[in-house]
PDB file of C-alpha atoms and ligand atoms in Angstrom:
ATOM      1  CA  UNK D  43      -8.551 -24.074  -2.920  1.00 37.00           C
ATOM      2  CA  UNK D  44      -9.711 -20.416  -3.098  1.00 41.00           C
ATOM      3  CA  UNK D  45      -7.236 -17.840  -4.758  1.00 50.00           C
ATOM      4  CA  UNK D  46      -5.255 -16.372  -1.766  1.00 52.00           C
ATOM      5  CA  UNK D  47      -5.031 -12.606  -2.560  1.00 61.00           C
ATOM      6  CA  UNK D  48      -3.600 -10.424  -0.331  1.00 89.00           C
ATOM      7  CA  UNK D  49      -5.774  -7.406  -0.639  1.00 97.00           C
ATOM      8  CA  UNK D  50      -3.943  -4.151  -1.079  1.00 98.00           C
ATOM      9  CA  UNK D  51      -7.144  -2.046   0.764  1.00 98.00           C
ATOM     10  CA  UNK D  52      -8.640  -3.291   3.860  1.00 98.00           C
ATOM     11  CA  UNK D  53     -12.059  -1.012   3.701  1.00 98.00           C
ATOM     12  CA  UNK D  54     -13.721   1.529   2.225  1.00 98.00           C
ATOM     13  CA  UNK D  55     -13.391   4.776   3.740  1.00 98.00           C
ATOM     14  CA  UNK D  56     -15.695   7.295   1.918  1.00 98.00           C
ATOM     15  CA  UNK D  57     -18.345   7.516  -1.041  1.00 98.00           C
ATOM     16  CA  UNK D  58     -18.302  10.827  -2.720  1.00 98.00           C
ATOM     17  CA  UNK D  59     -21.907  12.579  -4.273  1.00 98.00           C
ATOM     18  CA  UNK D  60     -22.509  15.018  -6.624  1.00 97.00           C
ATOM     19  CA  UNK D  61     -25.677  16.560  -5.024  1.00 98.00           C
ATOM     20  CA  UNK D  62     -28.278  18.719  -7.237  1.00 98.00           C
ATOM     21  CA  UNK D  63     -29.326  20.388  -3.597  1.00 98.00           C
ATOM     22  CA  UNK D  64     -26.447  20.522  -1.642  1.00 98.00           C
ATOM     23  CA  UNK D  65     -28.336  22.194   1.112  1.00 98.00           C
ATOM     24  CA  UNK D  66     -31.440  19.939   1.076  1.00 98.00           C
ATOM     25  CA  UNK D  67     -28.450  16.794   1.127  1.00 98.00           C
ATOM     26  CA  UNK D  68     -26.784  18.378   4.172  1.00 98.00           C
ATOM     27  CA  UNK D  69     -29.543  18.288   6.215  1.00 98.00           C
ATOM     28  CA  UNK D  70     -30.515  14.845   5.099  1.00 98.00           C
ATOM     29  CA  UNK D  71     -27.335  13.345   5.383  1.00 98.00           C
ATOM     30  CA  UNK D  72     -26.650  15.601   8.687  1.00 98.00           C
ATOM     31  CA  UNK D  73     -30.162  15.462  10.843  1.00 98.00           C
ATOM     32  CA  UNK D  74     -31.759  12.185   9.402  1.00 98.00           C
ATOM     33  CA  UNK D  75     -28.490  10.145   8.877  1.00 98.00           C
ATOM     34  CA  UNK D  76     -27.062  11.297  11.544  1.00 98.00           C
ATOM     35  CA  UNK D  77     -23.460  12.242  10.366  1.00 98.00           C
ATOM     36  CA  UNK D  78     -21.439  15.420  11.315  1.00 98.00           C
ATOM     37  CA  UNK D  79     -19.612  17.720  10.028  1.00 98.00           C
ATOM     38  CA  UNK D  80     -16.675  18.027   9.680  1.00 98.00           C
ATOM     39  CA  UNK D  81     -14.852  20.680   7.013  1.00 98.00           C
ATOM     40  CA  UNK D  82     -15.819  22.179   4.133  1.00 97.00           C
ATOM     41  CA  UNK D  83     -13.751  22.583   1.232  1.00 94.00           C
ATOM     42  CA  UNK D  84     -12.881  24.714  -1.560  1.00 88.00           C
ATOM     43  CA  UNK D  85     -15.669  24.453  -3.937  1.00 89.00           C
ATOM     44  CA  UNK D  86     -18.024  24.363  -1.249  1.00 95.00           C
ATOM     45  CA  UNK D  87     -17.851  20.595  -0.315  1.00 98.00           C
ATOM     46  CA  UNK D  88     -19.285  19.001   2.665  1.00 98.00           C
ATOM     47  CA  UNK D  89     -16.988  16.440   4.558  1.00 98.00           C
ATOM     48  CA  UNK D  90     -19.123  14.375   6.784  1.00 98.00           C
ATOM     49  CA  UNK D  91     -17.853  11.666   9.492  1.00 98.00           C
ATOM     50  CA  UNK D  92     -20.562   8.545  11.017  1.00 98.00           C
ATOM     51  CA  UNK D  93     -18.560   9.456  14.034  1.00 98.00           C
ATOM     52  CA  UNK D  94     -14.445   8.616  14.128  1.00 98.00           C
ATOM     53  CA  UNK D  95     -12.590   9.145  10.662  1.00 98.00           C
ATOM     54  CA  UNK D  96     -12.559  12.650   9.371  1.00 98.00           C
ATOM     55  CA  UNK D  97     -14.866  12.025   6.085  1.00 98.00           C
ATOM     56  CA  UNK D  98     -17.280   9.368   5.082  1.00 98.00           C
ATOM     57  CA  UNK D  99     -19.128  11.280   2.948  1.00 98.00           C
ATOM     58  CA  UNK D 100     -18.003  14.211   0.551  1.00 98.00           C
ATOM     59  CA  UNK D 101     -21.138  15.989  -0.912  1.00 98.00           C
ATOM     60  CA  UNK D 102     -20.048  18.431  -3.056  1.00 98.00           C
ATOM     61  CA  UNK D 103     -22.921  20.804  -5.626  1.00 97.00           C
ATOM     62  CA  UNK D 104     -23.557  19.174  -9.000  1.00 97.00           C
ATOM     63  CA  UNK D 105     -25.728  19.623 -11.929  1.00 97.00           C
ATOM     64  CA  UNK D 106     -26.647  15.831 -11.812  1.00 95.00           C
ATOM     65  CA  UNK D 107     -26.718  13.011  -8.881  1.00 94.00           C
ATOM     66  CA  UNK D 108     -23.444  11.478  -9.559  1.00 94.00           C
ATOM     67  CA  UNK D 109     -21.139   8.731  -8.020  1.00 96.00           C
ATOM     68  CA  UNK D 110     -18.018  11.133  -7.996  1.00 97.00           C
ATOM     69  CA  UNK D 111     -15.344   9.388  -6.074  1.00 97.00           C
ATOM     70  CA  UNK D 112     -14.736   6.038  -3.896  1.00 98.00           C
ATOM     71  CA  UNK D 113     -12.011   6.217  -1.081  1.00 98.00           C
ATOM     72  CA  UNK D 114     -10.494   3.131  -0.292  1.00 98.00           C
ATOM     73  CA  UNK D 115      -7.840   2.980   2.704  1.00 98.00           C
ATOM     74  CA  UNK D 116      -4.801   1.048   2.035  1.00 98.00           C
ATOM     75  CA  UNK D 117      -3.021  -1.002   4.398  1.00 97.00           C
ATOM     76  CA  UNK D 118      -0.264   0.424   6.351  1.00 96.00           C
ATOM     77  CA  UNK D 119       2.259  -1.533   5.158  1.00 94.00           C
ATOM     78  CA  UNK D 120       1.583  -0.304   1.597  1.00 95.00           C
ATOM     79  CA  UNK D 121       4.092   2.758   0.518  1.00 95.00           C
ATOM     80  CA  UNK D 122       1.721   5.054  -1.769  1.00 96.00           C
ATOM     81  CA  UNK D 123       5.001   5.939  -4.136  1.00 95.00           C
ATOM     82  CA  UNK D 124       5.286   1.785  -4.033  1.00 96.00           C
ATOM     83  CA  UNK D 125       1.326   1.333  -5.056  1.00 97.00           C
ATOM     84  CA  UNK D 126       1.817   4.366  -7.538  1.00 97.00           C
ATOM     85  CA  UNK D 127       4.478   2.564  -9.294  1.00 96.00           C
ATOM     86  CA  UNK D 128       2.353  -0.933  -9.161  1.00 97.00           C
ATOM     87  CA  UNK D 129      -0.488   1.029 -10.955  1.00 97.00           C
ATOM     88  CA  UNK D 130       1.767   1.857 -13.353  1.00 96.00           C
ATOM     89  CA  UNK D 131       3.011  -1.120 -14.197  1.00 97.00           C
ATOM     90  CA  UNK D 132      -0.534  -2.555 -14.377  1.00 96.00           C
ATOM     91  CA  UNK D 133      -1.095   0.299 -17.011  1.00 95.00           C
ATOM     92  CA  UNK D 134      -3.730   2.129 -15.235  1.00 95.00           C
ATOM     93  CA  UNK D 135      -2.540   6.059 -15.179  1.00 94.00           C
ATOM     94  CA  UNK D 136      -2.647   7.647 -11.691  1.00 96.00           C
ATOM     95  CA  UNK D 137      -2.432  11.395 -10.243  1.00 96.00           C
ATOM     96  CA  UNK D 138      -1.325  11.862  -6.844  1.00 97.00           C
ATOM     97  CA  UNK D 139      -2.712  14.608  -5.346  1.00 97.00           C
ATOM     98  CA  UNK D 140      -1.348  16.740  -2.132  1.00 97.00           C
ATOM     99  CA  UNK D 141      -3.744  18.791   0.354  1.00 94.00           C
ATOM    100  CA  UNK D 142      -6.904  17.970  -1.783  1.00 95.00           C
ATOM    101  CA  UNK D 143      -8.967  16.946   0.501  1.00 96.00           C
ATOM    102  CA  UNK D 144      -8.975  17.880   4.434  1.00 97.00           C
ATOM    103  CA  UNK D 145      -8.197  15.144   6.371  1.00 98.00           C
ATOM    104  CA  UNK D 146      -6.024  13.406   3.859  1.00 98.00           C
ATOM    105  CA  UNK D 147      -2.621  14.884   3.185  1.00 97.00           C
ATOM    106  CA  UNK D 148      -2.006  12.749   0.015  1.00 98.00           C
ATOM    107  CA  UNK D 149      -3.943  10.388  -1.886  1.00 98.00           C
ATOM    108  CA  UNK D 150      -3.699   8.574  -5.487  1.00 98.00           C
ATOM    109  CA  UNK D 151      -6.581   8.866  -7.670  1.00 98.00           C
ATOM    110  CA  UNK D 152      -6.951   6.645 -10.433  1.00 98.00           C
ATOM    111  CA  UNK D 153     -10.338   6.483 -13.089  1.00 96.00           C
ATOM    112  CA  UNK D 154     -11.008   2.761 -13.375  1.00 95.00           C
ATOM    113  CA  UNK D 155     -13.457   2.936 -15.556  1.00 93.00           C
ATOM    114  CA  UNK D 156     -15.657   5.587 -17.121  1.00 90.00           C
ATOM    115  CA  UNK D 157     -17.221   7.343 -14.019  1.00 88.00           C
ATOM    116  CA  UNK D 158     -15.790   4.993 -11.908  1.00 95.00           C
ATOM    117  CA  UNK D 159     -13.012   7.189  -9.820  1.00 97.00           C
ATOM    118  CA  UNK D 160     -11.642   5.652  -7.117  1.00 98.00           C
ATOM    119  CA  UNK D 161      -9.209   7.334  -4.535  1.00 98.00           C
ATOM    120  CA  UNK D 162      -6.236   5.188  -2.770  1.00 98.00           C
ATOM    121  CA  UNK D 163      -4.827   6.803   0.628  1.00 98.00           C
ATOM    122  CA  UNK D 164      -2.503   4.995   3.602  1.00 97.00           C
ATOM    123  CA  UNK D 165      -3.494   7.781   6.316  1.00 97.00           C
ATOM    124  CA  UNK D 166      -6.863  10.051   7.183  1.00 98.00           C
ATOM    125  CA  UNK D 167      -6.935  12.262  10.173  1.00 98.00           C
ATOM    126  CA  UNK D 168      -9.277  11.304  12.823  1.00 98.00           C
ATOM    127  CA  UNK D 169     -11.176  13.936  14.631  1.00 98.00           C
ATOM    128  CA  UNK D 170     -13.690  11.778  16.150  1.00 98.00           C
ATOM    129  CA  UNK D 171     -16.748  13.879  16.328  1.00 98.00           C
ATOM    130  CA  UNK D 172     -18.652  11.086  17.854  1.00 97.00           C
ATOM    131  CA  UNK D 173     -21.320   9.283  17.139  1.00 98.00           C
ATOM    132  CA  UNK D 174     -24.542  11.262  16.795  1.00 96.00           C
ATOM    133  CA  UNK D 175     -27.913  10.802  19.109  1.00 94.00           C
ATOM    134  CA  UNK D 176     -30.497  12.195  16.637  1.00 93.00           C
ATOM    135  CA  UNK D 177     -30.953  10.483  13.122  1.00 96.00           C
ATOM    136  CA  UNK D 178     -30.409   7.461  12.478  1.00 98.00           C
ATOM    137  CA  UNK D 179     -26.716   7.441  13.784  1.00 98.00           C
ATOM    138  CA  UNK D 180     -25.157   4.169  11.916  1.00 98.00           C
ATOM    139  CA  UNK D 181     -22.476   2.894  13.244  1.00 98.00           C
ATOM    140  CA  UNK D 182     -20.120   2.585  10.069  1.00 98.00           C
ATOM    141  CA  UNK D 183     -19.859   2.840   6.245  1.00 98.00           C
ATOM    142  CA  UNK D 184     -19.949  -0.443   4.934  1.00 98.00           C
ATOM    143  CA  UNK D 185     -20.005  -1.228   1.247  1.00 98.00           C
ATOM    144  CA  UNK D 186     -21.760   0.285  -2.075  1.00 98.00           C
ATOM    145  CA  UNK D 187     -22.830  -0.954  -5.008  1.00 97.00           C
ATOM    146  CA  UNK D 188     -22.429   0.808  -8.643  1.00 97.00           C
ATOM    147  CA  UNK D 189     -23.528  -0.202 -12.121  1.00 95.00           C
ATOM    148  CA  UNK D 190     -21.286  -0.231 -14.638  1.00 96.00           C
ATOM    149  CA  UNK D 191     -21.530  -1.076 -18.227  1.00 95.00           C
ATOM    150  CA  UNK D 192     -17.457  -1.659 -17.136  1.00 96.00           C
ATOM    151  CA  UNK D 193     -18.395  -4.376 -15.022  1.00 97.00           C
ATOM    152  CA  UNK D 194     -15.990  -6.466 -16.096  1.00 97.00           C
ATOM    153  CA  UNK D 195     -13.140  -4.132 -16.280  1.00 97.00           C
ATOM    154  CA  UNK D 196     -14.418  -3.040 -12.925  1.00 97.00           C
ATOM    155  CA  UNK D 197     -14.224  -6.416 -11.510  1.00 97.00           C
ATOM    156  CA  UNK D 198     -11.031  -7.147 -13.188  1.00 97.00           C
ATOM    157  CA  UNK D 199      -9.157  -4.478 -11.293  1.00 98.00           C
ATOM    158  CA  UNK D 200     -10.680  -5.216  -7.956  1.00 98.00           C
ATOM    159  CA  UNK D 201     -10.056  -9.016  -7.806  1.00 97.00           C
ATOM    160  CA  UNK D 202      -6.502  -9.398 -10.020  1.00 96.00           C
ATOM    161  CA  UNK D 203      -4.893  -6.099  -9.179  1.00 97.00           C
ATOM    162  CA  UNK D 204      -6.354  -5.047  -5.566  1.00 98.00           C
ATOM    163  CA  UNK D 205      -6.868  -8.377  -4.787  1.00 97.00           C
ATOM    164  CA  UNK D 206     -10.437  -8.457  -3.503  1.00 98.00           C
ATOM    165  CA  UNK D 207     -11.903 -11.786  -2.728  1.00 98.00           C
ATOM    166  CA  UNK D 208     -14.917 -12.746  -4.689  1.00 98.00           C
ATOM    167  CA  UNK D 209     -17.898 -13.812  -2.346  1.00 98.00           C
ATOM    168  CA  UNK D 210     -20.931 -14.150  -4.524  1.00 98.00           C
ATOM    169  CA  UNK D 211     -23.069 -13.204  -8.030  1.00 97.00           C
ATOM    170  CA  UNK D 212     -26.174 -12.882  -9.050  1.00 94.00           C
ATOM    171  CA  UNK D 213     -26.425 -14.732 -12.211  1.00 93.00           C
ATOM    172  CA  UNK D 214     -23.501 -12.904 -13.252  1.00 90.00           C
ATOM    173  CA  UNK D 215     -24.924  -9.727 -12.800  1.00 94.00           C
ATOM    174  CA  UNK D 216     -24.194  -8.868  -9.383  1.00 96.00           C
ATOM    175  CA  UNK D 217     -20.850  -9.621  -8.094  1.00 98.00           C
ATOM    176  CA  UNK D 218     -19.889  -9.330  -4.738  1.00 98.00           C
ATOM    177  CA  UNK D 219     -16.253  -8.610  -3.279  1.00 98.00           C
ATOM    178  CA  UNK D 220     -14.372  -7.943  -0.278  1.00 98.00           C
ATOM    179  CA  UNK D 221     -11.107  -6.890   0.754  1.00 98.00           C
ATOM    180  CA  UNK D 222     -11.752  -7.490   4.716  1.00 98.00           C
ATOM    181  CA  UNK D 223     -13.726  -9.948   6.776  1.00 97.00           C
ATOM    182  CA  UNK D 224     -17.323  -8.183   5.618  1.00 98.00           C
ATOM    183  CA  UNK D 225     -18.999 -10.159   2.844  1.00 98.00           C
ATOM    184  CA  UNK D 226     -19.189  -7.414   0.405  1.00 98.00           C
ATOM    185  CA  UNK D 227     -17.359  -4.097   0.613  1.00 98.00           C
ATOM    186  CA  UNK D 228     -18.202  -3.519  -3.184  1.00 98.00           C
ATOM    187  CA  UNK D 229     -21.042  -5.040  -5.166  1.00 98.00           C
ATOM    188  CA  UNK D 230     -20.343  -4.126  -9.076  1.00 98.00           C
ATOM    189  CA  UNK D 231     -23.796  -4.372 -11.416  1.00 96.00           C
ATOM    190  CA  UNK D 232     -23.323  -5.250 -14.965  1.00 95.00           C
ATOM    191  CA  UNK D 233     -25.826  -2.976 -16.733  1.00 92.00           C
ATOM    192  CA  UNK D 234     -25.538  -0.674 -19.687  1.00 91.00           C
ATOM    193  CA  UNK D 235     -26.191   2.665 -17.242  1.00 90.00           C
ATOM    194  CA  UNK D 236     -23.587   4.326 -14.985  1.00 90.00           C
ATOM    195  CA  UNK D 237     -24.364   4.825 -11.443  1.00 92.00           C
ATOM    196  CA  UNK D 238     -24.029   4.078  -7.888  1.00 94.00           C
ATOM    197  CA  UNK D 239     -26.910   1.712  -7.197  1.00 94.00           C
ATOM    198  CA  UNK D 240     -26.768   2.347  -3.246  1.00 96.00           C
ATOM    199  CA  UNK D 241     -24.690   3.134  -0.567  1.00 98.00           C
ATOM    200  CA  UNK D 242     -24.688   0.647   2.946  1.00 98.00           C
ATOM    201  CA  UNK D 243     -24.204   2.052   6.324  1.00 98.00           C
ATOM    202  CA  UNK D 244     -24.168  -0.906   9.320  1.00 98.00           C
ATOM    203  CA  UNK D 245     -26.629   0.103  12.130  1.00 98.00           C
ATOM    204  CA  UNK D 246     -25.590  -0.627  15.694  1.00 98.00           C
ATOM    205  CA  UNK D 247     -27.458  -3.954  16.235  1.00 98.00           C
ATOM    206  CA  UNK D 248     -31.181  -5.285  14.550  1.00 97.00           C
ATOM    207  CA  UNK D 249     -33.292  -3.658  17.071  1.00 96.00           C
ATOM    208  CA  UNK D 250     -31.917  -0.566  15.158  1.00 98.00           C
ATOM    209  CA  UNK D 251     -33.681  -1.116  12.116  1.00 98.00           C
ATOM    210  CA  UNK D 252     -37.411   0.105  13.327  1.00 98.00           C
ATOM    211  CA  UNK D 253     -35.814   2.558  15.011  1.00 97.00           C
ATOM    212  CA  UNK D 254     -34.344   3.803  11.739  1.00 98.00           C
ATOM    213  CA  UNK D 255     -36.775   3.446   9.854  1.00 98.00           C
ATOM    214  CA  UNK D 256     -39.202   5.652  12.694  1.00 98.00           C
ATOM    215  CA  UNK D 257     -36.471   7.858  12.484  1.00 97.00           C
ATOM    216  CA  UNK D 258     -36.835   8.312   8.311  1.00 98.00           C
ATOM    217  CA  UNK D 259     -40.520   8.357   8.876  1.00 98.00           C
ATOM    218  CA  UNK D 260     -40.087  11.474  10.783  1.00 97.00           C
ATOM    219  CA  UNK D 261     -38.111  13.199   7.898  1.00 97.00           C
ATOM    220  CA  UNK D 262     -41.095  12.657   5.784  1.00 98.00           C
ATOM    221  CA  UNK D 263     -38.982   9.655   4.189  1.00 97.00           C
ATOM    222  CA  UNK D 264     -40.577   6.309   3.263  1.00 95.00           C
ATOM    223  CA  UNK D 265     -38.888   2.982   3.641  1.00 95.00           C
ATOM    224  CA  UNK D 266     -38.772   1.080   0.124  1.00 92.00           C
ATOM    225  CA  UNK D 267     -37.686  -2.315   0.650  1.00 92.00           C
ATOM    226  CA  UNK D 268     -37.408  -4.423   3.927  1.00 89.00           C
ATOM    227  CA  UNK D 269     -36.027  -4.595   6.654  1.00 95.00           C
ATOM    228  CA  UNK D 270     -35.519  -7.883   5.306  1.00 95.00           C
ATOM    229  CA  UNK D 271     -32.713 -10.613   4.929  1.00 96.00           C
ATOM    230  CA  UNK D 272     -30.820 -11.399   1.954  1.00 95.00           C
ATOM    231  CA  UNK D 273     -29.536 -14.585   0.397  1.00 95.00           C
ATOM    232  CA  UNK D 274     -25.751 -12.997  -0.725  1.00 96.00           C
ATOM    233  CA  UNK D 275     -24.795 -11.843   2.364  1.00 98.00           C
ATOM    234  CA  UNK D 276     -27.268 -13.105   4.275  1.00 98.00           C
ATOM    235  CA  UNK D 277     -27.303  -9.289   5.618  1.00 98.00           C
ATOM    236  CA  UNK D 278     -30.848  -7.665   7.291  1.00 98.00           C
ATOM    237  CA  UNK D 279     -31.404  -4.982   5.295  1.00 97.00           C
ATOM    238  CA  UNK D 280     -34.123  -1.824   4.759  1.00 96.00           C
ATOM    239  CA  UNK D 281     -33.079   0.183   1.327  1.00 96.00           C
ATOM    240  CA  UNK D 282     -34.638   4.299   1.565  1.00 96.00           C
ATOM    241  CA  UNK D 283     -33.260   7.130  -0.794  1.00 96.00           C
ATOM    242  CA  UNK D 284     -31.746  10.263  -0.344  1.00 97.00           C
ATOM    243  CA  UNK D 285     -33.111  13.368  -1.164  1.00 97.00           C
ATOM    244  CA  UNK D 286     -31.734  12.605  -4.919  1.00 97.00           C
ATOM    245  CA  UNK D 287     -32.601   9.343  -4.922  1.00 95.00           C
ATOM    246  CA  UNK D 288     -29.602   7.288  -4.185  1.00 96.00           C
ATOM    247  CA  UNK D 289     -30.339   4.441  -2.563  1.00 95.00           C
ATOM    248  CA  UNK D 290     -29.033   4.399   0.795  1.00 97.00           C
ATOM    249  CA  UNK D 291     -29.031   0.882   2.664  1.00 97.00           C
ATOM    250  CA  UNK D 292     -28.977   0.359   6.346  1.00 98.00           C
ATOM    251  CA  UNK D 293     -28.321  -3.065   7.215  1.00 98.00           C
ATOM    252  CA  UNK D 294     -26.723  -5.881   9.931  1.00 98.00           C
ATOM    253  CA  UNK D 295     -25.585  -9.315  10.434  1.00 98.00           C
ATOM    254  CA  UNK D 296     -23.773  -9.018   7.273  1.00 98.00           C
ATOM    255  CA  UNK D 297     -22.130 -12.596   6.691  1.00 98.00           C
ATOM    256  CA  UNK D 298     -18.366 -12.793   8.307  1.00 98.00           C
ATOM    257  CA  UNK D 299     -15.715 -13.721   5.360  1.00 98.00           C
ATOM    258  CA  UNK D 300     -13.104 -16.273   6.105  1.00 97.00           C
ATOM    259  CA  UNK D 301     -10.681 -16.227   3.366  1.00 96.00           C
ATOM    260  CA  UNK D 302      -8.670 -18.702   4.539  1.00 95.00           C
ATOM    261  CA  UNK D 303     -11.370 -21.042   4.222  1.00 97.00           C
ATOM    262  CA  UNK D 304     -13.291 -19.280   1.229  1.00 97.00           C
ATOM    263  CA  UNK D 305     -16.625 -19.339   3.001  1.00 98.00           C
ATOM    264  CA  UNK D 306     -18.548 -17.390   5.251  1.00 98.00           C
ATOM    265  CA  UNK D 307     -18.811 -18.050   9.278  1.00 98.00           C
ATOM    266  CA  UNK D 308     -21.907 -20.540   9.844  1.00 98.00           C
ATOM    267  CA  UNK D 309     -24.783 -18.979  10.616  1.00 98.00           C
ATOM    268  CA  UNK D 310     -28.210 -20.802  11.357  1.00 98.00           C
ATOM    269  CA  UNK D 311     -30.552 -18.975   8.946  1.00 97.00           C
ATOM    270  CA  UNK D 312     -28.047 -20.061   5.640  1.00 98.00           C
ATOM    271  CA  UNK D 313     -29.365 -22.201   3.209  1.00 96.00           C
ATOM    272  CA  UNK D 314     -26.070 -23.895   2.421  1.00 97.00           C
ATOM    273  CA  UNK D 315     -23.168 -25.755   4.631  1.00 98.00           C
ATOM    274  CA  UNK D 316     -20.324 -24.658   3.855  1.00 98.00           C
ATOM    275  CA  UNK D 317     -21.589 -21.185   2.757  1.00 98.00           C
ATOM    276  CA  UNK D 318     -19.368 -20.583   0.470  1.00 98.00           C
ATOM    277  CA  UNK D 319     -19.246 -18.740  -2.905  1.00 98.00           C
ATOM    278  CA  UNK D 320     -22.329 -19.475  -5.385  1.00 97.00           C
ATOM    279  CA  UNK D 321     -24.159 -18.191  -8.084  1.00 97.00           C
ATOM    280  CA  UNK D 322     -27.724 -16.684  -6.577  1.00 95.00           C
ATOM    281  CA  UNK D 323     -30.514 -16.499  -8.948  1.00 92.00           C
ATOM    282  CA  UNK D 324     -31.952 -13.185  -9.267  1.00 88.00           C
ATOM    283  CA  UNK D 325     -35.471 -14.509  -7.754  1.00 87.00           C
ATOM    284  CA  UNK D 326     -33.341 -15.605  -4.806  1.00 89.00           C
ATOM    285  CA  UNK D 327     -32.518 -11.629  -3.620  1.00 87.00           C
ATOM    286  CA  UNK D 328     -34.222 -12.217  -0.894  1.00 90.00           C
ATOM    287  CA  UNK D 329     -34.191 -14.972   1.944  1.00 92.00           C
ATOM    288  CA  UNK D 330     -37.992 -14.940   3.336  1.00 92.00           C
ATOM    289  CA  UNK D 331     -40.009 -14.628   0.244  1.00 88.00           C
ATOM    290  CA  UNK D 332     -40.765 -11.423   0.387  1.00 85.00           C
ATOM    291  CA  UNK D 333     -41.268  -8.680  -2.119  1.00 79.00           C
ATOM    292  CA  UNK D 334     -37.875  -7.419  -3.015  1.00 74.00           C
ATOM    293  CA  UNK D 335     -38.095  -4.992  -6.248  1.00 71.00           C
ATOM    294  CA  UNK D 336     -34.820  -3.763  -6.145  1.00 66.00           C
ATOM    295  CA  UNK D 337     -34.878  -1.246  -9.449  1.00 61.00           C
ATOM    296  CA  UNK D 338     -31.959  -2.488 -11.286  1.00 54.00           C
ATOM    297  CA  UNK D 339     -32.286  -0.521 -14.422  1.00 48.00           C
ATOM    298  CA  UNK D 340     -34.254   2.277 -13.026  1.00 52.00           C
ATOM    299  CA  UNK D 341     -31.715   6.004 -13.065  1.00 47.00           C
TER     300      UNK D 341
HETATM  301 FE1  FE2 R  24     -25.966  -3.714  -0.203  1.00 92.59          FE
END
């Protein structure tokens, strides 16, 4: 029987970079992405949307690339004086915050771990720009990975106080967890370095992939790994970086979670029946054999 959380979140709304070129970021994540504007903010910050929600990106000037803030949206039925309080009494110290953001009246912020900042809100505005029809144009944010030399206090406060659902590892290095039916929303890397290892955007369907990755071509960008499938996941998936060398992920047919059941919808290209939870090895990254160097341990 699987641990029946009830996760407090139910996605992740935004990633926020510290960019050394804020300009030279705009225009990637505007015009190759495919994201749009939508506010700036008082230090100069640039909220971007994929196309409904006011933000999914915040790029804001910094002296070094830097994972500065996660947004997670919690559910509606959650009071944020309620989920302050919980924090609390989990021992975790929390600032709420009014206005500081547009698009998001009030939010809780909370610093997990070292560098680790994560942002809890009930409501963002949404504009709905629209979807773009230049750049690559995903069609939502859909997970991230960071490495943490916290991993374990990471994971701790994901699975027993948010109540994510673990889904897979990588020999205990990797560990996957959701908080909705997607097979990962967060993938925490247990490595002495602190950093966001890459950020996932869904594309629209599969055909999407050479499309996106003619579309990076054309910004002078190369594609590093894939399009390929995974094992964990089981998600197609082409890995490029941004202009400071994030990783940046565009992938589909992620696996569907069903917690109820603790596995993951049948599919015909899974190795396993039920596919359910497991430890991967770490020469099993990729389903198809091929070359999958995926710079763990590389800033
Ligand atoms: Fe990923």
């Amino acid at each position: 029987m699987s641990r029946m959380f009830n996760p407090k979140v139910f996605q992740l709304g935004y990633v926020g970079l510290g960019c050394t070129d804020l300009g030279r970021s705009a225009q990637y994540y505007m015009e190759t992405l495919g994201l749009t504007e939508t506010a700036k903010g008082h230090l100069g910050e640039i909220y971007a949307s994929v196309g409904y929600e006011h933000h999914n990106v915040i790029l804001t000037k910094a002296a070094h690339k830097s994972l500065l803030q996660l947004g997670f949206q919690l559910k509606p039925a959650i009071d944020l004086a309620d989920f302050a309080k919980q924090l609390n009494a989990y021992g975790v110290r929390s600032a709420v915050k009014s206005d500081s953001q547009p698009g998001i009246s009030k939010l809780i912020e909370v610093e997990i771990a070292d560098g680790h900042t994560v942002q809890f809100y009930r409501d963002i505005e949404a504009p709905a720009p629209g979807f773009k029809n230049v750049g690559v144009a995903p069609l939502r944010l859909g997970h991230v990975a960071v490495i943490s030399p916290q991993a374990a206090k990471l994971r701790k406060f994901y699975e027993e106080f948010l109540g994510f659902w673990y889904t897979d590892e990588f020999e205990g290095i990797a560990t996957f967890l959701t908080c909705n039916r997607d097979h990962h929303v967060i993938n925490i890397v247990d490595i002495p370095e602190s950093r966001v290892h890459h950020i996932a955007f869904q594309l629209k369907d599969s055909v999407s992939h050479p499309n996106a990755c003619d579309e990076l071509r054309r910004a002078g960008i190369k594609t590093e790994w894939g399009p390929s499938r995974h094992t964990a996941g089981h998600n197609l998936a082409g890995y490029h970086y941004d202009p400071d060398k994030v990783l940046i992920e565009l992938y589909t047919e992620m696996d569907v979670f069903i917690p109820e059941l603790g596995m993951c919808e049948a599919r015909p290209w899974h190795e396993h029946f039920p596919m359910k939870p497991r430890a991967w090895k770490l020469t099993e990254l990729n389903a198809w054999g091929t070359d999958f160097a995926f710079n763990l341990g590389q800033g």
